[in-house]
Amino acid sequence: MSPRPPRAAKPIPFPAVHRDIRHDSAPLHVAGTARYVDDMPDAAGLLHVALGQSEKAHARILSIDLSTVRAYPGVVAVLTAADIPGMNDVGPVVPDDPIFAENLVEYVGQCLFAVAAETRHAARAAARLAKVEYEELPAIISIADARAADSHILPPKRVERGDPDGALASAPHSLSGTLAMGGQDHFYLEGQISMATPGEDGDMHILCSTQHPSEVQHLVARALGRPDHNVVVEVRRMGGGFGGKETQASLFAACAALVADRTGRPAKLRLDRDDDMVMTGKRHDFEVAYKAGFDDAGRILALDITLESRCGMSTDLSGAINDRAIFHADNCYFLPNVRITSYRYKTHTVSNTAFRGFGGPQGMLAIEGVVDDIAQHLGLDPLAVRRVNFYGGPGRDVTPFGMKVEDFIADSLFDRLEASSHYQARRTAIAAFNAASPVLKRGIACTPVKFGISFTTSFLNQAGALVHVYTDGSVLLNHGGTEMGQGLYTKVSQVVADVFGIGLDRVRISATRTDKVPNTSATAASAGADLNGMASFNAARTIRDRLAVFQAARWGVAPGDLSFANGFVTAGDKAISFEDLTRQAYLARVSLSATGFYATPKIDVDKETLIGRPFYYFAYGAAVSEVVIDTLTGETKLLGVDILHDCGTSLNPVLDRGQVEGAYIQGMGWLTMEELVFDAAGRLRTHAPSTYKIPGCGDVPDHFKVDLINQPNREETIHRSKAVGEPPFMLAISAYHAIKHAVAASGGTGAVKLDAPATPERVLVAVRARRGLMP
Ligand code: MTE
Ligand code: HPA
Ligand code: MOS
């Protein structure tokens, strides 16, 4: 089908915010005309790049013979570490991520060299022909291996308050337990890809699927040995990022740029799906161990909890991710005496990275496991035990890291959801069902979410924007945020349309580019709309203020008397269309272009002790999930989900609802079906959809009710909205606990031992253990 431009959208009325407005690219997504990097027409002379990979998890490289690679028909260039003019590294925080391994390899799939060829097929075929001689070294693969070898990528961190040991000793009840949770592949629809085009005099233009154009720019410039100003990175959209493109696009951008620089020809590197899964980092898998002391009602008096994570071969974002795990190991619960210890292990596996929630889900699953174990141990409804542990008023409102919880609403979300989901009646019905059903068992769980909004690396909480108004009254918007499907472009356009009082059809947003807005942060930490919305608001306000001053003088009124709405600027009975005003202002030599900037206020946290206020505010949610399990096969099915989620006063409820639904299902995939298996040699055995199962549309429950509470953020965010990208991911913890509830109903007493993901195998083992059938 020949791509046709979509028909002009109907003018969208003012006000543009707090409205259900479809994603700006929705018609293009549906028509297949939204352009991703691989859809760009091939430039003349385009080379295709493929990468040679390590076959060993940990080994010294004794020699690499690339002669057969070079001789393969169509191969134009082969690059190794010796061919890098600048620095052989793309580490985002610490320089420990070589582009091309030189003497040492530290994971299976590590990049050794790049091949550029006339066709993708030739490049990929040639890349497999290298002859590499290795001297194998002992490989640390699992968390257990790393613990035994005392192998750390970063020093451990600890947050402690009160007297956990004393309170444990004196508590009426105590319990200890462990929980292992798996990692997760991002499985973005569009894999990692970059296309580099060399320009004149050392310039390099890169189309890249990245959440962090500025970082790609910087790391590519450093590899090329050039200043940042020579490199432009451009991103119109990603086919999903989910954190997997927060840091890990740089390696592929650098390889494409190195080839383009060396050959003087444009170069594209698109990973094959299997290679993408093998070569890129994932969610960190964690092992948790805890000791808890509590009273008869299940109220936690003492908690000593240890979080151990597999970081992989390099630092990447593991520091901030594990910090965020610590910051979420309280979730909604006041922990008077607490010790949280975090170990960040170095392993000879691919370097794990950001993934929706960024350590938060791991910390939260840990504490939710503790609370559930306590409830099962005491024979209480877990919902009741959750409730007695909630943050409360003075004396129960400070997190382990010293931040006062001022905006707590999980208790009222729980009350509302318990009623609207008919939780108690369903629990009773489930008990009756289970009593009469020996094979199928049902379970239900209600869990809360409190997620901290702001980058925990405080300096990243800044954003810039650039707004142009043309003399026909149309507006072109650019900001540092990237679009990965979450609807950021739409939301920020709404904000700008609202400032000028014009329809959304008058605002066009252009691709994110490092030469338009510089020094940006990754679009991450769910803060995209908070940061870029406010920066764009500020830019638009600057222009609006100039227009107001200009027009007020013409009318002899005060600038504050003007109102911008419905495409007109008015004061009393005077009116001028926005379009006419921009033309008049231009003729009077008023600047119609402005930059805007925003830095999040109030945040302040000590990098070492983690004490302080890392977050501007918290986003909340609660979910009830009901499941049925088959105790003979371990299969599970999600029957129903009821969600109540907090988006503040939503900028765009329909987009936020999409985020909540998608995040829940992605979280459910993490906890119930997606399983990463590394063998003892460090090879990922689940590197394709044939062996790695993500949820499909058939896994969405028939009953899937999502309600947003429409309550303003108490902090001054853009239109009092709240971030929504990551928080609802953790609503899926309710599905996992519903499975545990069903397992508990299959026999036995006390806490249920079930690691995540709760695959059929694990559920079956857990059921058989409850029934005394395991050896
Ligand atoms: N939604 C879609 N459709 N695709 C994505 O890749 N990434 C998630 C979330 N929602 C993602 C998504 C992650 S990990 C984050 S941090 C936020 O979107 C980033 O965007 P925001 O800050 O604009 O919410
Ligand atoms: N979230 C996402 N990315 C980050 C963060 C965070 O809290 N800190 C540093 N990078
Ligand atoms: Mo999201 S994990 O912060 O990119």
Short mmCIF file of N, CA, C and O and ligand atoms in Angstrom, two decimals, residues 211 240-243 355-357 482 484-486 488 523-529 659 724-726, ligand 1:
data_model
loop_
_atom_site.label_atom_id
_atom_site.label_comp_id
_atom_site.label_asym_id
_atom_site.label_seq_id
_atom_site.Cartn_x
_atom_site.Cartn_y
_atom_site.Cartn_z
N GLN A 211 16.00 6.01 24.41
CA GLN A 211 15.31 6.87 25.36
C GLN A 211 16.21 8.03 25.79
O GLN A 211 15.78 8.91 26.51
N GLY A 240 8.70 1.00 21.49
CA GLY A 240 8.87 0.50 22.86
C GLY A 240 10.29 0.65 23.33
O GLY A 240 11.26 0.51 22.56
N GLY A 241 10.43 0.97 24.59
CA GLY A 241 11.74 1.08 25.22
C GLY A 241 11.75 0.33 26.55
O GLY A 241 12.58 -0.52 26.78
N PHE A 242 10.80 0.70 27.41
CA PHE A 242 10.59 0.04 28.70
C PHE A 242 11.82 0.05 29.58
O PHE A 242 11.95 -0.79 30.46
N GLY A 243 12.75 0.96 29.34
CA GLY A 243 13.99 1.01 30.11
C GLY A 243 15.15 0.38 29.35
O GLY A 243 16.31 0.69 29.60
N PHE A 355 14.49 -1.31 33.76
CA PHE A 355 13.26 -1.92 33.23
C PHE A 355 12.11 -1.41 34.08
O PHE A 355 12.16 -1.53 35.30
N ARG A 356 11.13 -0.85 33.42
CA ARG A 356 9.90 -0.31 34.03
C ARG A 356 9.80 -0.60 35.55
O ARG A 356 9.60 -1.74 35.94
N GLY A 357 9.96 0.42 36.30
CA GLY A 357 9.93 0.29 37.76
C GLY A 357 11.31 0.43 38.37
O GLY A 357 11.45 0.87 39.51
N THR A 482 11.46 11.66 24.83
CA THR A 482 11.30 10.79 23.67
C THR A 482 9.98 10.04 23.76
O THR A 482 9.47 9.76 24.84
N MET A 484 7.94 6.71 23.20
CA MET A 484 8.15 5.25 23.05
C MET A 484 6.82 4.52 23.05
O MET A 484 6.77 3.31 23.30
N GLY A 485 5.74 5.28 22.79
CA GLY A 485 4.41 4.67 22.79
C GLY A 485 3.57 5.15 23.95
O GLY A 485 2.35 4.98 23.96
N GLN A 486 4.22 5.79 24.93
CA GLN A 486 3.51 6.15 26.16
C GLN A 486 2.61 7.37 25.99
O GLN A 486 1.80 7.67 26.86
N LEU A 488 3.75 10.61 25.35
CA LEU A 488 4.36 11.85 25.85
C LEU A 488 4.16 13.02 24.90
O LEU A 488 3.83 14.13 25.33
N THR A 523 14.43 9.84 28.88
CA THR A 523 13.00 9.79 29.17
C THR A 523 12.80 8.52 29.98
O THR A 523 12.84 7.41 29.45
N ALA A 524 12.65 8.71 31.28
CA ALA A 524 12.67 7.57 32.19
C ALA A 524 12.13 8.03 33.54
O ALA A 524 11.76 9.19 33.69
N ALA A 525 12.12 7.10 34.49
CA ALA A 525 11.64 7.40 35.84
C ALA A 525 10.20 7.92 35.81
O ALA A 525 9.77 8.60 36.75
N SER A 526 9.48 7.63 34.74
CA SER A 526 8.08 8.06 34.56
C SER A 526 7.93 9.57 34.54
O SER A 526 6.81 10.09 34.56
N ALA A 527 9.03 10.29 34.51
CA ALA A 527 8.97 11.74 34.72
C ALA A 527 8.86 12.51 33.42
O ALA A 527 8.93 13.75 33.43
N GLY A 528 8.68 11.84 32.28
CA GLY A 528 8.69 12.50 30.99
C GLY A 528 7.72 13.66 30.89
O GLY A 528 8.09 14.77 30.49
N ALA A 529 6.47 13.41 31.25
CA ALA A 529 5.46 14.47 31.12
C ALA A 529 5.64 15.53 32.21
O ALA A 529 5.47 16.73 31.95
N GLN A 659 -1.74 3.19 29.71
CA GLN A 659 -0.52 2.91 30.48
C GLN A 659 -0.80 1.93 31.62
O GLN A 659 -0.01 1.02 31.87
N VAL A 724 2.68 8.30 35.32
CA VAL A 724 1.91 7.06 35.24
C VAL A 724 2.68 5.90 34.58
O VAL A 724 2.26 4.76 34.63
N GLY A 725 3.83 6.19 33.98
CA GLY A 725 4.49 5.17 33.16
C GLY A 725 4.82 3.88 33.88
O GLY A 725 4.54 2.79 33.39
N GLU A 726 5.44 3.99 35.05
CA GLU A 726 5.88 2.78 35.74
C GLU A 726 4.98 2.30 36.88
O GLU A 726 4.83 1.10 37.08
N1 MTE B 1 4.70 2.72 27.40
C1 MTE B 1 4.93 2.27 26.15
N2 MTE B 1 3.90 2.14 25.33
N3 MTE B 1 6.19 1.94 25.75
C2 MTE B 1 7.28 2.04 26.59
O1 MTE B 1 8.40 1.74 26.19
N4 MTE B 1 8.09 2.63 28.84
C3 MTE B 1 7.74 2.76 30.26
C4 MTE B 1 6.53 3.70 30.42
N5 MTE B 1 5.48 3.33 29.53
C5 MTE B 1 7.06 2.50 27.93
C6 MTE B 1 5.73 2.86 28.29
C7 MTE B 1 8.82 3.28 31.09
S1 MTE B 1 10.01 2.20 31.61
C8 MTE B 1 8.89 4.59 31.48
S2 MTE B 1 10.09 5.13 32.50
C9 MTE B 1 7.91 5.58 31.00
O2 MTE B 1 6.95 5.02 30.12
C10 MTE B 1 8.66 6.69 30.29
O3 MTE B 1 7.81 7.62 29.75
P1 MTE B 1 7.15 8.82 30.59
O4 MTE B 1 8.18 9.31 31.55
O5 MTE B 1 6.79 9.80 29.57
O6 MTE B 1 5.98 8.21 31.31
#
